[in-house]
Tab-separated table of N, CA, C and O in Angstrom:
chain	number	residue	atom	x	y	z
A	2	MET	N	64.977	31.115	-52.933
A	2	MET	CA	66.401	31.178	-52.649
A	2	MET	C	66.612	31.014	-51.151
A	2	MET	O	65.842	31.530	-50.355
A	3	THR	N	67.669	30.323	-50.797
A	3	THR	CA	68.018	30.105	-49.405
A	3	THR	C	69.129	31.064	-49.014
A	3	THR	O	70.074	31.265	-49.775
A	4	GLN	N	69.014	31.644	-47.837
A	4	GLN	CA	70.017	32.598	-47.353
A	4	GLN	C	71.010	31.894	-46.430
A	4	GLN	O	70.633	30.994	-45.673
A	5	TYR	N	72.263	32.355	-46.517
A	5	TYR	CA	73.336	31.756	-45.737
A	5	TYR	C	74.213	32.840	-45.121
A	5	TYR	O	74.478	33.870	-45.742
A	6	ALA	N	74.676	32.572	-43.914
A	6	ALA	CA	75.731	33.372	-43.287
A	6	ALA	C	77.018	32.574	-43.431
A	6	ALA	O	77.055	31.376	-43.127
A	7	VAL	N	78.052	33.239	-43.907
A	7	VAL	CA	79.369	32.616	-44.069
A	7	VAL	C	80.351	33.391	-43.200
A	7	VAL	O	80.506	34.596	-43.366
A	8	VAL	N	80.962	32.681	-42.256
A	8	VAL	CA	81.989	33.279	-41.400
A	8	VAL	C	83.266	32.494	-41.653
A	8	VAL	O	83.315	31.284	-41.436
A	9	ALA	N	84.279	33.206	-42.138
A	9	ALA	CA	85.530	32.552	-42.534
A	9	ALA	C	86.694	33.164	-41.774
A	9	ALA	O	86.848	34.385	-41.745
A	10	HIS	N	87.501	32.307	-41.172
A	10	HIS	CA	88.679	32.736	-40.428
A	10	HIS	C	89.920	32.467	-41.271
A	10	HIS	O	90.092	31.369	-41.799
A	11	ASP	N	90.763	33.472	-41.393
A	11	ASP	CA	91.993	33.337	-42.169
A	11	ASP	C	92.999	32.437	-41.460
A	11	ASP	O	92.962	32.270	-40.233
A	12	TYR	N	93.913	31.906	-42.250
A	12	TYR	CA	95.080	31.244	-41.684
A	12	TYR	C	95.835	32.258	-40.820
A	12	TYR	O	95.691	33.469	-41.004
A	13	THR	N	96.638	31.775	-39.914
A	13	THR	CA	97.351	32.665	-38.992
A	13	THR	C	98.871	32.623	-39.176
A	13	THR	O	99.590	33.239	-38.397
A	14	ASP	N	99.334	31.937	-40.204
A	14	ASP	CA	100.781	31.874	-40.441
A	14	ASP	C	101.303	33.228	-40.926
A	14	ASP	O	100.529	34.132	-41.247
A	15	ASP	N	102.624	33.361	-40.990
A	15	ASP	CA	103.256	34.628	-41.358
A	15	ASP	C	102.866	35.127	-42.747
A	15	ASP	O	102.865	36.330	-42.998
A	16	GLY	N	102.521	34.236	-43.667
A	16	GLY	CA	102.168	34.650	-45.024
A	16	GLY	C	100.690	34.876	-45.259
A	16	GLY	O	100.274	35.191	-46.382
A	17	ALA	N	99.879	34.737	-44.211
A	17	ALA	CA	98.430	34.793	-44.377
A	17	ALA	C	97.946	36.131	-44.942
A	17	ALA	O	97.151	36.160	-45.888
A	18	LEU	N	98.398	37.226	-44.381
A	18	LEU	CA	97.937	38.538	-44.862
A	18	LEU	C	98.405	38.785	-46.295
A	18	LEU	O	97.648	39.316	-47.113
A	19	ASP	N	99.614	38.362	-46.622
A	19	ASP	CA	100.109	38.523	-47.994
A	19	ASP	C	99.234	37.748	-48.984
A	19	ASP	O	98.925	38.251	-50.070
A	20	ARG	N	98.814	36.519	-48.628
A	20	ARG	CA	97.937	35.734	-49.500
A	20	ARG	C	96.580	36.422	-49.642
A	20	ARG	O	96.001	36.461	-50.720
A	21	ARG	N	96.060	36.982	-48.534
A	21	ARG	CA	94.786	37.695	-48.599
A	21	ARG	C	94.893	38.858	-49.580
A	21	ARG	O	94.040	39.037	-50.448
A	22	LEU	N	95.939	39.644	-49.449
A	22	LEU	CA	96.101	40.808	-50.321
A	22	LEU	C	96.324	40.389	-51.771
A	22	LEU	O	95.815	41.040	-52.692
A	23	ALA	N	97.045	39.309	-51.998
A	23	ALA	CA	97.303	38.829	-53.353
A	23	ALA	C	96.027	38.344	-54.038
A	23	ALA	O	95.900	38.433	-55.262
A	24	ASN	N	95.083	37.821	-53.272
A	24	ASN	CA	93.841	37.285	-53.827
A	24	ASN	C	92.668	38.252	-53.728
A	24	ASN	O	91.582	37.957	-54.220
A	25	ARG	N	92.877	39.394	-53.107
A	25	ARG	CA	91.771	40.312	-52.795
A	25	ARG	C	91.062	40.840	-54.036
A	25	ARG	O	89.827	40.879	-54.081
A	26	GLU	N	91.801	41.247	-55.054
A	26	GLU	CA	91.173	41.796	-56.260
A	26	GLU	C	90.250	40.769	-56.923
A	26	GLU	O	89.114	41.078	-57.293
A	27	ALA	N	90.728	39.530	-57.065
A	27	ALA	CA	89.908	38.470	-57.664
A	27	ALA	C	88.702	38.156	-56.780
A	27	ALA	O	87.593	37.937	-57.280
A	28	HIS	N	88.918	38.128	-55.465
A	28	HIS	CA	87.816	37.884	-54.523
A	28	HIS	C	86.743	38.952	-54.675
A	28	HIS	O	85.552	38.643	-54.812
A	29	LEU	N	87.141	40.222	-54.659
A	29	LEU	CA	86.172	41.314	-54.748
A	29	LEU	C	85.462	41.338	-56.089
A	29	LEU	O	84.258	41.632	-56.156
A	30	ALA	N	86.152	41.006	-57.172
A	30	ALA	CA	85.507	40.929	-58.486
A	30	ALA	C	84.421	39.859	-58.485
A	30	ALA	O	83.325	40.069	-59.021
A	31	GLY	N	84.706	38.733	-57.856
A	31	GLY	CA	83.707	37.667	-57.754
A	31	GLY	C	82.522	38.072	-56.906
A	31	GLY	O	81.367	37.774	-57.240
A	32	ILE	N	82.785	38.769	-55.811
A	32	ILE	CA	81.701	39.237	-54.944
A	32	ILE	C	80.840	40.264	-55.684
A	32	ILE	O	79.606	40.248	-55.589
A	33	GLN	N	81.480	41.141	-56.453
A	33	GLN	CA	80.715	42.127	-57.229
A	33	GLN	C	79.809	41.440	-58.240
A	33	GLN	O	78.665	41.851	-58.443
A	34	GLU	N	80.292	40.371	-58.861
A	34	GLU	CA	79.460	39.628	-59.806
A	34	GLU	C	78.288	38.954	-59.081
A	34	GLU	O	77.159	38.972	-59.568
A	35	LEU	N	78.555	38.377	-57.916
A	35	LEU	CA	77.460	37.782	-57.135
A	35	LEU	C	76.441	38.843	-56.737
A	35	LEU	O	75.236	38.576	-56.733
A	36	ALA	N	76.894	40.046	-56.418
A	36	ALA	CA	75.972	41.138	-56.071
A	36	ALA	C	75.086	41.480	-57.272
A	36	ALA	O	73.871	41.683	-57.117
A	37	ARG	N	75.672	41.537	-58.462
A	37	ARG	CA	74.878	41.824	-59.671
A	37	ARG	C	73.820	40.751	-59.902
A	37	ARG	O	72.738	41.036	-60.409
A	38	GLN	N	74.145	39.526	-59.516
A	38	GLN	CA	73.211	38.407	-59.673
A	38	GLN	C	72.201	38.330	-58.526
A	38	GLN	O	71.318	37.476	-58.540
A	39	GLY	N	72.336	39.198	-57.529
A	39	GLY	CA	71.443	39.171	-56.377
A	39	GLY	C	71.776	38.098	-55.363
A	39	GLY	O	70.963	37.800	-54.488
A	40	LYS	N	72.972	37.542	-55.431
A	40	LYS	CA	73.355	36.457	-54.517
A	40	LYS	C	74.153	36.940	-53.307
A	40	LYS	O	74.121	36.300	-52.272
A	41	PHE	N	74.890	38.035	-53.443
A	41	PHE	CA	75.613	38.625	-52.311
A	41	PHE	C	74.723	39.690	-51.692
A	41	PHE	O	74.251	40.591	-52.383
A	42	LEU	N	74.485	39.583	-50.382
A	42	LEU	CA	73.581	40.500	-49.703
A	42	LEU	C	74.314	41.535	-48.860
A	42	LEU	O	73.933	42.694	-48.839
A	43	SER	N	75.339	41.115	-48.126
A	43	SER	CA	76.119	42.035	-47.298
A	43	SER	C	77.355	41.303	-46.799
A	43	SER	O	77.403	40.082	-46.813
A	44	GLY	N	78.334	42.086	-46.337
A	44	GLY	CA	79.493	41.436	-45.759
A	44	GLY	C	80.734	42.300	-45.809
A	44	GLY	O	80.699	43.433	-46.289
A	45	GLY	N	81.812	41.732	-45.298
A	45	GLY	CA	83.088	42.416	-45.286
A	45	GLY	C	84.083	41.650	-44.430
A	45	GLY	O	83.819	40.553	-43.961
A	46	ALA	N	85.228	42.281	-44.235
A	46	ALA	CA	86.293	41.670	-43.438
A	46	ALA	C	86.051	41.922	-41.960
A	46	ALA	O	85.454	42.931	-41.589
A	47	PHE	N	86.508	40.989	-41.113
A	47	PHE	CA	86.588	41.331	-39.704
A	47	PHE	C	88.048	41.478	-39.332
A	47	PHE	O	88.942	40.959	-39.983
A	48	LEU	N	88.249	42.274	-38.304
A	48	LEU	CA	89.580	42.783	-37.982
A	48	LEU	C	90.016	42.357	-36.593
A	48	LEU	O	89.191	42.147	-35.705
A	49	ASP	N	91.341	42.294	-36.388
A	49	ASP	CA	91.868	42.068	-35.048
A	49	ASP	C	91.961	43.410	-34.313
A	49	ASP	O	91.559	44.453	-34.838
A	50	GLU	N	92.501	43.377	-33.109
A	50	GLU	CA	92.563	44.586	-32.278
A	50	GLU	C	93.458	45.677	-32.864
A	50	GLU	O	93.377	46.839	-32.471
A	51	ASN	N	94.289	45.318	-33.851
A	51	ASN	CA	95.159	46.294	-34.512
A	51	ASN	C	94.614	46.760	-35.859
A	51	ASN	O	95.293	47.474	-36.593
A	52	GLY	N	93.406	46.333	-36.190
A	52	GLY	CA	92.801	46.720	-37.454
A	52	GLY	C	93.244	45.882	-38.646
A	52	GLY	O	92.953	46.223	-39.783
A	53	LYS	N	93.930	44.759	-38.407
A	53	LYS	CA	94.391	43.863	-39.475
A	53	LYS	C	93.267	42.905	-39.859
A	53	LYS	O	92.607	42.333	-38.992
A	54	MET	N	93.049	42.724	-41.175
A	54	MET	CA	92.029	41.789	-41.647
A	54	MET	C	92.422	40.359	-41.267
A	54	MET	O	93.537	39.926	-41.565
A	55	ILE	N	91.493	39.651	-40.625
A	55	ILE	CA	91.771	38.281	-40.186
A	55	ILE	C	90.662	37.310	-40.564
A	55	ILE	O	90.676	36.153	-40.159
A	56	GLY	N	89.710	37.768	-41.324
A	56	GLY	CA	88.623	36.892	-41.721
A	56	GLY	C	87.545	37.670	-42.441
A	56	GLY	O	87.683	38.858	-42.716
A	57	SER	N	86.467	36.956	-42.754
A	57	SER	CA	85.370	37.541	-43.496
A	57	SER	C	84.045	37.062	-42.918
A	57	SER	O	83.952	35.969	-42.368
A	58	ASN	N	83.029	37.910	-43.088
A	58	ASN	CA	81.668	37.478	-42.780
A	58	ASN	C	80.763	38.052	-43.847
A	58	ASN	O	80.968	39.180	-44.306
A	59	ALA	N	79.817	37.253	-44.296
A	59	ALA	CA	78.953	37.698	-45.385
A	59	ALA	C	77.638	36.945	-45.356
A	59	ALA	O	77.540	35.857	-44.792
A	60	HIS	N	76.662	37.561	-45.995
A	60	HIS	CA	75.359	36.934	-46.204
A	60	HIS	C	75.143	36.777	-47.707
A	60	HIS	O	75.377	37.719	-48.474
A	61	PHE	N	74.711	35.594	-48.083
A	61	PHE	CA	74.454	35.262	-49.475
A	61	PHE	C	73.085	34.636	-49.597
A	61	PHE	O	72.515	34.148	-48.613
A	62	GLN	N	72.577	34.596	-50.825
A	62	GLN	CA	71.425	33.759	-51.108
A	62	GLN	C	71.693	33.006	-52.403
A	62	GLN	O	72.124	33.580	-53.398
A	63	PHE	N	71.506	31.700	-52.331
A	63	PHE	CA	71.702	30.809	-53.462
A	63	PHE	C	70.474	29.915	-53.589
A	63	PHE	O	69.682	29.788	-52.642
A	64	GLU	N	70.358	29.278	-54.741
A	64	GLU	CA	69.234	28.376	-54.972
A	64	GLU	C	69.180	27.290	-53.895
A	64	GLU	O	68.106	26.929	-53.422
A	65	ASP	N	70.348	26.779	-53.528
A	65	ASP	CA	70.435	25.740	-52.506
A	65	ASP	C	71.883	25.638	-52.037
A	65	ASP	O	72.766	26.325	-52.544
A	66	ARG	N	72.121	24.757	-51.080
A	66	ARG	CA	73.462	24.602	-50.514
A	66	ARG	C	74.451	24.099	-51.565
A	66	ARG	O	75.619	24.490	-51.556
A	67	ALA	N	73.993	23.266	-52.488
A	67	ALA	CA	74.890	22.768	-53.532
A	67	ALA	C	75.408	23.924	-54.392
A	67	ALA	O	76.583	23.933	-54.777
A	68	ALA	N	74.569	24.905	-54.684
A	68	ALA	CA	74.997	26.063	-55.476
A	68	ALA	C	76.009	26.903	-54.694
A	68	ALA	O	76.996	27.387	-55.260
A	69	LEU	N	75.783	27.076	-53.398
A	69	LEU	CA	76.747	27.789	-52.554
A	69	LEU	C	78.081	27.046	-52.540
A	69	LEU	O	79.146	27.646	-52.723
A	70	ASP	N	78.029	25.744	-52.343
A	70	ASP	CA	79.258	24.942	-52.310
A	70	ASP	C	80.008	25.006	-53.641
A	70	ASP	O	81.241	25.076	-53.654
A	71	ALA	N	79.274	25.019	-54.750
A	71	ALA	CA	79.910	25.116	-56.069
A	71	ALA	C	80.640	26.444	-56.208
A	71	ALA	O	81.760	26.490	-56.743
A	72	TRP	N	80.030	27.527	-55.731
A	72	TRP	CA	80.714	28.820	-55.767
A	72	TRP	C	81.962	28.788	-54.884
A	72	TRP	O	83.032	29.262	-55.278
A	73	LEU	N	81.857	28.215	-53.688
A	73	LEU	CA	82.994	28.172	-52.771
A	73	LEU	C	84.190	27.437	-53.377
A	73	LEU	O	85.338	27.787	-53.105
A	74	GLU	N	83.941	26.449	-54.215
A	74	GLU	CA	85.034	25.698	-54.840
A	74	GLU	C	85.899	26.591	-55.734
A	74	GLU	O	87.059	26.262	-55.986
A	75	THR	N	85.351	27.716	-56.192
A	75	THR	CA	86.092	28.613	-57.076
A	75	THR	C	86.485	29.920	-56.391
A	75	THR	O	87.158	30.748	-57.003
A	76	GLU	N	86.073	30.113	-55.151
A	76	GLU	CA	86.326	31.358	-54.422
A	76	GLU	C	87.834	31.538	-54.193
A	76	GLU	O	88.487	30.667	-53.609
A	77	PRO	N	88.413	32.663	-54.658
A	77	PRO	CA	89.858	32.872	-54.533
A	77	PRO	C	90.396	32.809	-53.107
A	77	PRO	O	91.542	32.404	-52.907
A	78	TYR	N	89.599	33.182	-52.125
A	78	TYR	CA	90.086	33.109	-50.748
A	78	TYR	C	90.186	31.667	-50.254
A	78	TYR	O	90.922	31.389	-49.318
A	79	LEU	N	89.476	30.752	-50.888
A	79	LEU	CA	89.652	29.333	-50.557
A	79	LEU	C	90.742	28.705	-51.420
A	79	LEU	O	91.620	28.023	-50.894
A	80	THR	N	90.690	28.945	-52.717
A	80	THR	CA	91.700	28.341	-53.595
A	80	THR	C	93.081	28.928	-53.337
A	80	THR	O	94.086	28.255	-53.551
A	81	GLY	N	93.132	30.169	-52.833
A	81	GLY	CA	94.396	30.835	-52.535
A	81	GLY	C	94.863	30.682	-51.105
A	81	GLY	O	95.787	31.367	-50.680
A	82	ARG	N	94.230	29.787	-50.353
A	82	ARG	CA	94.606	29.488	-48.963
A	82	ARG	C	94.602	30.726	-48.062
A	82	ARG	O	95.512	30.940	-47.277
A	83	VAL	N	93.541	31.524	-48.196
A	83	VAL	CA	93.340	32.659	-47.296
A	83	VAL	C	92.461	32.218	-46.130
A	83	VAL	O	92.813	32.410	-44.976
A	84	TRP	N	91.316	31.620	-46.449
A	84	TRP	CA	90.399	31.150	-45.407
A	84	TRP	C	90.790	29.748	-44.959
A	84	TRP	O	90.861	28.822	-45.749
A	85	GLU	N	91.007	29.606	-43.655
A	85	GLU	CA	91.344	28.292	-43.097
A	85	GLU	C	90.100	27.558	-42.603
A	85	GLU	O	89.938	26.363	-42.844
A	86	HIS	N	89.241	28.258	-41.887
A	86	HIS	CA	88.016	27.674	-41.339
A	86	HIS	C	86.833	28.462	-41.862
A	86	HIS	O	86.812	29.697	-41.746
A	87	VAL	N	85.841	27.764	-42.401
A	87	VAL	CA	84.643	28.413	-42.922
A	87	VAL	C	83.431	27.774	-42.264
A	87	VAL	O	83.239	26.562	-42.330
A	88	ASP	N	82.631	28.602	-41.611
A	88	ASP	CA	81.397	28.152	-40.972
A	88	ASP	C	80.233	28.701	-41.780
A	88	ASP	O	80.172	29.905	-42.046
A	89	ILE	N	79.333	27.819	-42.186
A	89	ILE	CA	78.185	28.208	-42.999
A	89	ILE	C	76.920	27.809	-42.262
A	89	ILE	O	76.781	26.664	-41.822
A	90	ARG	N	76.015	28.757	-42.156
A	90	ARG	CA	74.722	28.519	-41.503
A	90	ARG	C	73.606	29.037	-42.384
A	90	ARG	O	73.705	30.130	-42.936
A	91	GLU	N	72.550	28.278	-42.497
A	91	GLU	CA	71.353	28.792	-43.154
A	91	GLU	C	70.712	29.810	-42.206
A	91	GLU	O	70.621	29.569	-41.012
A	92	VAL	N	70.294	30.942	-42.766
A	92	VAL	CA	69.707	32.010	-41.958
A	92	VAL	C	68.452	32.533	-42.648
A	92	VAL	O	68.205	32.273	-43.820
A	93	LYS	N	67.706	33.282	-41.903
A	93	LYS	CA	66.557	34.020	-42.434
A	93	LYS	C	66.796	35.463	-42.021
A	93	LYS	O	66.630	35.837	-40.865
A	94	LEU	N	67.242	36.277	-42.960
A	94	LEU	CA	67.580	37.670	-42.655
A	94	LEU	C	66.331	38.520	-42.501
A	94	LEU	O	65.343	38.318	-43.205
A	95	PHE	N	66.406	39.466	-41.615
A	95	PHE	CA	65.326	40.420	-41.379
A	95	PHE	C	65.244	41.356	-42.576
A	95	PHE	O	66.259	41.900	-43.029
A	96	ASP	N	64.048	41.566	-43.081
A	96	ASP	CA	63.821	42.506	-44.182
A	96	ASP	C	63.046	43.695	-43.629
A	96	ASP	O	61.860	43.584	-43.360
A	97	PRO	N	63.699	44.843	-43.445
A	97	PRO	CA	63.016	45.998	-42.854
A	97	PRO	C	61.931	46.580	-43.747
A	97	PRO	O	61.082	47.337	-43.269
A	98	ASP	N	61.906	46.197	-45.021
A	98	ASP	CA	60.900	46.699	-45.944
A	98	ASP	C	59.681	45.800	-46.049
A	98	ASP	O	58.720	46.136	-46.735
A	99	ALA	N	59.730	44.654	-45.396
A	99	ALA	CA	58.611	43.689	-45.508
A	99	ALA	C	57.475	44.063	-44.580
A	99	ALA	O	57.605	44.690	-43.583
């Protein structure tokens, strides 16, 4: 399995936070399913100086980039226009138990 870091920045228009909140339950349900499958490793929202959610960062592992891209096509934060910019990097995460 290949590991990936995903850093996603939300749209900044007036409706951005409302779209995030409207899609949050579906997003989290999908992340929980990926965790059960061993594909979600860690992550969460990043915040602005006022504590408002403005993006996400997460680590995943998928069979390959095509599998990650296939998941992204169905991700509610993308289909619901929450994430405007998504940066994906292949990573090798440190395993403290190795």
